[in-house]
Amino acid sequence: MKRFEGIRVKYYGHAAFRLISPEGKVIFIDPWLSNPKSPGKDYDRVDLILITHGHGDHLGDTVETAKKTGALVVGIYEISVYLNSKGVQKVQGMNKGGSLDFDGIKVTMTDATHSSGIDEGGRILPSGEPAGFIITFENGFKVYHMGDTGLFGSLQFIAELYKPDLVLIPIGSLFTMGPEEAAYAINVLKPKYAIPMHWGTFPPLTGKPEKFMEKVMAYGVKTEVIVLNPGEEAE
Ligand code: NI
Ligand code: MN
């Protein structure tokens, strides 16, 4: 069944996703492809890599993936400078509220409430602020990757202005929203579809998809929750 209007969404575990546009453009978000649940580094072509923040579980295998594929890497300004210093040639910094056009795909950086810093050998390098992304595909379908976040006030603006169709939402708790907060966010955003992320990677992430689905249903919103296990793809 084609729910996502021609967009293919593959989950690599944790916060890592691959989106393929109807025109065949390949986008990775937070490619920590060596996470404990990952199906592996099965990429061939990658056109664009989006980074939500500087933590290692999101920056992940970005440098390696970018160097192997020649993909453009987009992140908040400070992260773009960092990646450039690591030898990644094609980088584009941006900031919250701004958008960029990538061959007809619009990428908008949103707020997120979390921290951001790059752990380099136990020393923390400042890396701007954490963010989320709204990706508007060629056909108008909108995917919102929330990044690592708790609840924040401008979620209401995001819901009203962008009306995302599919939300990729953290539910694991401890470092991000848990099922209860995530269900509240879904009730604000009211997307057609939601895919939980940032759960089950390691034992301290206690939030479970079943609990999230139960809480979403309790709000009576029509959002269809699609649970993907690492390695699974939906469209
Ligand atoms: Ni984080
Ligand atoms: Mn994280």
CSV table of C-alpha atoms and ligand atoms in Angstrom, one decimal:
chain,number,residue,atom,x,y,z
A,1,MET,CA,0.0,0.0,0.0
A,2,LYS,CA,1.4,3.4,-1.0
A,3,ARG,CA,0.6,5.7,1.9
A,4,PHE,CA,3.5,8.1,1.5
A,5,GLU,CA,2.6,9.3,-2.0
A,6,GLY,CA,5.7,7.7,-3.6
A,7,ILE,CA,8.2,8.4,-0.8
A,8,ARG,CA,10.1,5.4,0.5
A,9,VAL,CA,11.1,5.5,4.2
A,10,LYS,CA,13.6,3.0,5.6
A,11,TYR,CA,14.5,2.8,9.3
A,12,TYR,CA,18.1,2.1,10.3
A,13,GLY,CA,17.4,2.1,14.0
A,14,HIS,CA,17.8,4.9,16.5
A,15,ALA,CA,17.1,8.2,14.7
A,16,ALA,CA,18.6,7.1,11.3
A,17,PHE,CA,16.3,7.1,8.3
A,18,ARG,CA,16.7,6.9,4.5
A,19,LEU,CA,14.1,8.7,2.5
A,20,ILE,CA,13.8,8.2,-1.3
A,21,SER,CA,11.9,10.9,-3.2
A,22,PRO,CA,9.5,10.1,-6.1
A,23,GLU,CA,12.2,11.5,-8.4
A,24,GLY,CA,14.8,9.0,-6.9
A,25,LYS,CA,16.7,11.4,-4.7
A,26,VAL,CA,18.3,9.6,-1.7
A,27,ILE,CA,18.3,11.4,1.7
A,28,PHE,CA,19.8,10.2,4.9
A,29,ILE,CA,18.8,11.8,8.3
A,30,ASP,CA,21.2,11.3,11.3
A,31,PRO,CA,23.0,8.4,9.7
A,32,TRP,CA,24.4,6.5,12.7
A,33,LEU,CA,24.5,3.4,10.5
A,34,SER,CA,26.7,1.5,12.9
A,35,ASN,CA,24.2,1.6,15.8
A,36,PRO,CA,23.6,-1.7,17.6
A,37,LYS,CA,20.3,-2.4,15.8
A,38,SER,CA,21.3,-1.2,12.3
A,39,PRO,CA,20.9,-3.5,9.3
A,40,GLY,CA,24.3,-2.1,8.1
A,41,LYS,CA,25.7,0.3,5.7
A,42,ASP,CA,23.8,-0.8,2.6
A,43,TYR,CA,23.9,2.5,0.8
A,44,ASP,CA,25.1,3.0,-2.7
A,45,ARG,CA,24.0,6.4,-3.8
A,46,VAL,CA,23.3,9.2,-1.3
A,47,ASP,CA,22.5,12.7,-2.4
A,48,LEU,CA,21.8,14.6,0.8
A,49,ILE,CA,22.5,14.0,4.5
A,50,LEU,CA,20.6,16.0,7.2
A,51,ILE,CA,22.1,16.3,10.7
A,52,THR,CA,19.8,17.3,13.6
A,53,HIS,CA,22.5,17.9,16.2
A,54,GLY,CA,26.0,17.1,17.2
A,55,HIS,CA,25.6,14.1,19.5
A,56,GLY,CA,27.5,11.0,18.4
A,57,ASP,CA,24.3,8.9,18.0
A,58,HIS,CA,23.2,11.4,15.3
A,59,LEU,CA,26.3,12.6,13.7
A,60,GLY,CA,27.2,8.9,13.6
A,61,ASP,CA,28.8,7.8,10.3
A,62,THR,CA,28.2,11.1,8.5
A,63,VAL,CA,31.9,11.9,7.7
A,64,GLU,CA,32.5,8.5,6.2
A,65,THR,CA,29.2,8.4,4.3
A,66,ALA,CA,29.7,11.8,2.9
A,67,LYS,CA,33.2,11.1,1.8
A,68,LYS,CA,32.2,7.8,0.1
A,69,THR,CA,29.1,9.1,-1.7
A,70,GLY,CA,29.8,12.8,-2.3
A,71,ALA,CA,26.5,13.7,-0.7
A,72,LEU,CA,25.8,17.3,0.4
A,73,VAL,CA,25.6,17.5,4.2
A,74,VAL,CA,23.3,20.0,5.8
A,75,GLY,CA,23.2,21.0,9.4
A,76,ILE,CA,23.1,24.0,11.7
A,77,TYR,CA,25.9,26.4,10.8
A,78,GLU,CA,28.3,25.3,13.6
A,79,ILE,CA,28.0,21.7,12.5
A,80,SER,CA,28.7,22.6,8.9
A,81,VAL,CA,32.0,24.3,10.0
A,82,TYR,CA,32.9,21.2,12.1
A,83,LEU,CA,32.3,18.8,9.2
A,84,ASN,CA,34.3,21.0,6.8
A,85,SER,CA,37.2,20.8,9.3
A,86,LYS,CA,36.9,17.0,9.1
A,87,GLY,CA,37.4,17.1,5.3
A,88,VAL,CA,33.8,16.9,4.2
A,89,GLN,CA,33.8,19.0,1.0
A,90,LYS,CA,30.1,19.5,0.3
A,91,VAL,CA,28.5,21.1,3.4
A,92,GLN,CA,25.8,23.7,3.8
A,93,GLY,CA,25.1,25.4,7.0
A,94,MET,CA,21.7,26.8,7.8
A,95,ASN,CA,19.6,27.8,10.8
A,96,LYS,CA,16.2,27.5,12.3
A,97,GLY,CA,13.3,28.9,10.4
A,98,GLY,CA,15.2,28.9,7.2
A,99,SER,CA,14.8,26.7,4.2
A,100,LEU,CA,17.0,25.5,1.3
A,101,ASP,CA,16.0,24.0,-2.0
A,102,PHE,CA,17.7,20.8,-3.0
A,103,ASP,CA,16.6,20.0,-6.6
A,104,GLY,CA,13.0,20.7,-5.9
A,105,ILE,CA,13.0,19.3,-2.4
A,106,LYS,CA,12.5,21.9,0.3
A,107,VAL,CA,14.4,21.4,3.6
A,108,THR,CA,13.3,23.6,6.5
A,109,MET,CA,15.1,23.7,9.9
A,110,THR,CA,12.9,23.8,12.9
A,111,ASP,CA,13.3,24.1,16.7
A,112,ALA,CA,13.9,21.3,19.1
A,113,THR,CA,14.5,21.4,22.8
A,114,HIS,CA,17.6,19.3,23.8
A,115,SER,CA,21.3,20.0,24.0
A,116,SER,CA,24.0,19.8,21.3
A,117,GLY,CA,27.7,19.3,21.6
A,118,ILE,CA,30.3,17.2,19.9
A,119,ASP,CA,32.2,14.7,22.1
A,120,GLU,CA,35.7,14.7,20.8
A,121,GLY,CA,37.8,12.4,23.0
A,122,GLY,CA,35.9,13.4,26.1
A,123,ARG,CA,36.1,17.2,25.3
A,124,ILE,CA,32.8,18.8,24.3
A,125,LEU,CA,33.0,21.1,21.3
A,126,PRO,CA,30.0,23.5,21.0
A,127,SER,CA,27.9,22.7,17.9
A,128,GLY,CA,25.1,25.2,17.9
A,129,GLU,CA,21.6,24.1,18.9
A,130,PRO,CA,19.6,21.0,18.3
A,131,ALA,CA,17.1,21.1,15.5
A,132,GLY,CA,14.5,19.2,13.5
A,133,PHE,CA,13.8,19.2,9.8
A,134,ILE,CA,10.7,19.4,7.6
A,135,ILE,CA,11.3,17.9,4.2
A,136,THR,CA,8.7,19.0,1.5
A,137,PHE,CA,9.0,16.6,-1.4
A,138,GLU,CA,8.5,17.5,-5.1
A,139,ASN,CA,4.9,16.4,-4.9
A,140,GLY,CA,4.1,18.4,-1.7
A,141,PHE,CA,4.3,15.4,0.8
A,142,LYS,CA,5.9,16.6,4.0
A,143,VAL,CA,8.0,14.6,6.4
A,144,TYR,CA,8.9,16.0,9.8
A,145,HIS,CA,12.0,14.5,11.6
A,146,MET,CA,11.8,15.9,15.1
A,147,GLY,CA,15.4,15.2,16.0
A,148,ASP,CA,16.0,14.6,19.7
A,149,THR,CA,13.5,16.7,21.6
A,150,GLY,CA,11.2,17.2,24.5
A,151,LEU,CA,7.9,19.2,24.1
A,152,PHE,CA,8.3,22.8,23.1
A,153,GLY,CA,6.0,25.7,22.5
A,154,SER,CA,6.6,26.3,18.8
A,155,LEU,CA,5.3,22.9,18.0
A,156,GLN,CA,2.0,24.6,17.7
A,157,PHE,CA,3.4,26.9,15.0
A,158,ILE,CA,4.9,24.0,13.2
A,159,ALA,CA,1.5,22.2,13.3
A,160,GLU,CA,-0.4,25.2,11.9
A,161,LEU,CA,2.1,26.4,9.3
A,162,TYR,CA,3.5,23.2,7.9
A,163,LYS,CA,0.9,20.5,8.5
A,164,PRO,CA,3.3,17.6,8.2
A,165,ASP,CA,2.0,14.4,6.7
A,166,LEU,CA,4.4,12.0,8.3
A,167,VAL,CA,6.2,12.6,11.6
A,168,LEU,CA,9.3,10.7,12.8
A,169,ILE,CA,9.1,11.1,16.5
A,170,PRO,CA,11.4,10.1,19.4
A,171,ILE,CA,9.6,8.0,22.1
A,172,GLY,CA,12.5,6.4,24.1
A,173,SER,CA,12.5,8.7,27.1
A,174,LEU,CA,15.6,9.5,29.2
A,175,PHE,CA,17.2,11.7,26.5
A,176,THR,CA,14.0,12.6,24.6
A,177,MET,CA,10.3,12.5,24.9
A,178,GLY,CA,8.8,9.3,26.2
A,179,PRO,CA,5.5,7.8,24.9
A,180,GLU,CA,3.3,10.1,26.9
A,181,GLU,CA,5.0,13.4,25.7
A,182,ALA,CA,5.2,12.0,22.2
A,183,ALA,CA,1.5,11.2,22.1
A,184,TYR,CA,0.8,14.7,23.2
A,185,ALA,CA,3.0,16.1,20.4
A,186,ILE,CA,1.0,13.9,17.9
A,187,ASN,CA,-2.2,15.3,19.2
A,188,VAL,CA,-0.8,18.8,18.5
A,189,LEU,CA,0.6,18.0,15.1
A,190,LYS,CA,-2.2,15.7,13.9
A,191,PRO,CA,-0.2,14.1,11.0
A,192,LYS,CA,-1.6,11.4,8.8
A,193,TYR,CA,1.2,9.1,9.9
A,194,ALA,CA,3.8,8.8,12.7
A,195,ILE,CA,6.8,6.5,12.9
A,196,PRO,CA,8.4,6.2,16.4
A,197,MET,CA,12.2,6.4,16.7
A,198,HIS,CA,15.0,6.7,19.3
A,199,TRP,CA,13.6,3.6,21.1
A,200,GLY,CA,15.1,0.2,21.9
A,201,THR,CA,18.7,0.9,20.8
A,202,PHE,CA,19.9,0.2,24.3
A,203,PRO,CA,18.2,-0.8,27.6
A,204,PRO,CA,18.0,2.8,29.2
A,205,LEU,CA,15.7,3.9,26.4
A,206,THR,CA,12.6,2.5,28.1
A,207,GLY,CA,9.8,4.0,25.9
A,208,LYS,CA,8.0,1.4,23.9
A,209,PRO,CA,6.0,1.7,20.6
A,210,GLU,CA,3.0,-0.2,22.1
A,211,LYS,CA,2.7,2.4,24.9
A,212,PHE,CA,3.0,5.3,22.4
A,213,MET,CA,0.2,3.8,20.2
A,214,GLU,CA,-2.0,3.3,23.2
A,215,LYS,CA,-1.5,6.9,24.3
A,216,VAL,CA,-2.1,8.3,20.8
A,217,MET,CA,-5.3,6.3,20.5
A,218,ALA,CA,-6.5,7.7,23.9
A,219,TYR,CA,-6.4,11.2,22.3
A,220,GLY,CA,-8.7,10.0,19.6
A,221,VAL,CA,-6.5,11.5,16.8
A,222,LYS,CA,-6.7,9.8,13.4
A,223,THR,CA,-2.9,9.5,13.0
A,224,GLU,CA,-1.8,6.0,11.9
A,225,VAL,CA,1.2,4.9,13.9
A,226,ILE,CA,3.5,2.7,11.8
A,227,VAL,CA,6.1,0.9,13.8
A,228,LEU,CA,9.2,0.0,11.8
A,229,ASN,CA,11.9,-2.3,13.1
A,230,PRO,CA,15.4,-1.5,12.1
A,231,GLY,CA,16.0,-2.6,8.5
A,232,GLU,CA,12.3,-2.2,7.5
A,233,GLU,CA,11.0,0.1,4.8
A,234,ALA,CA,7.5,1.6,4.3
A,235,GLU,CA,6.0,3.5,1.5
B,1,NI,NI,20.9,13.9,21.4
B,2,MN,MN,20.0,11.0,20.6
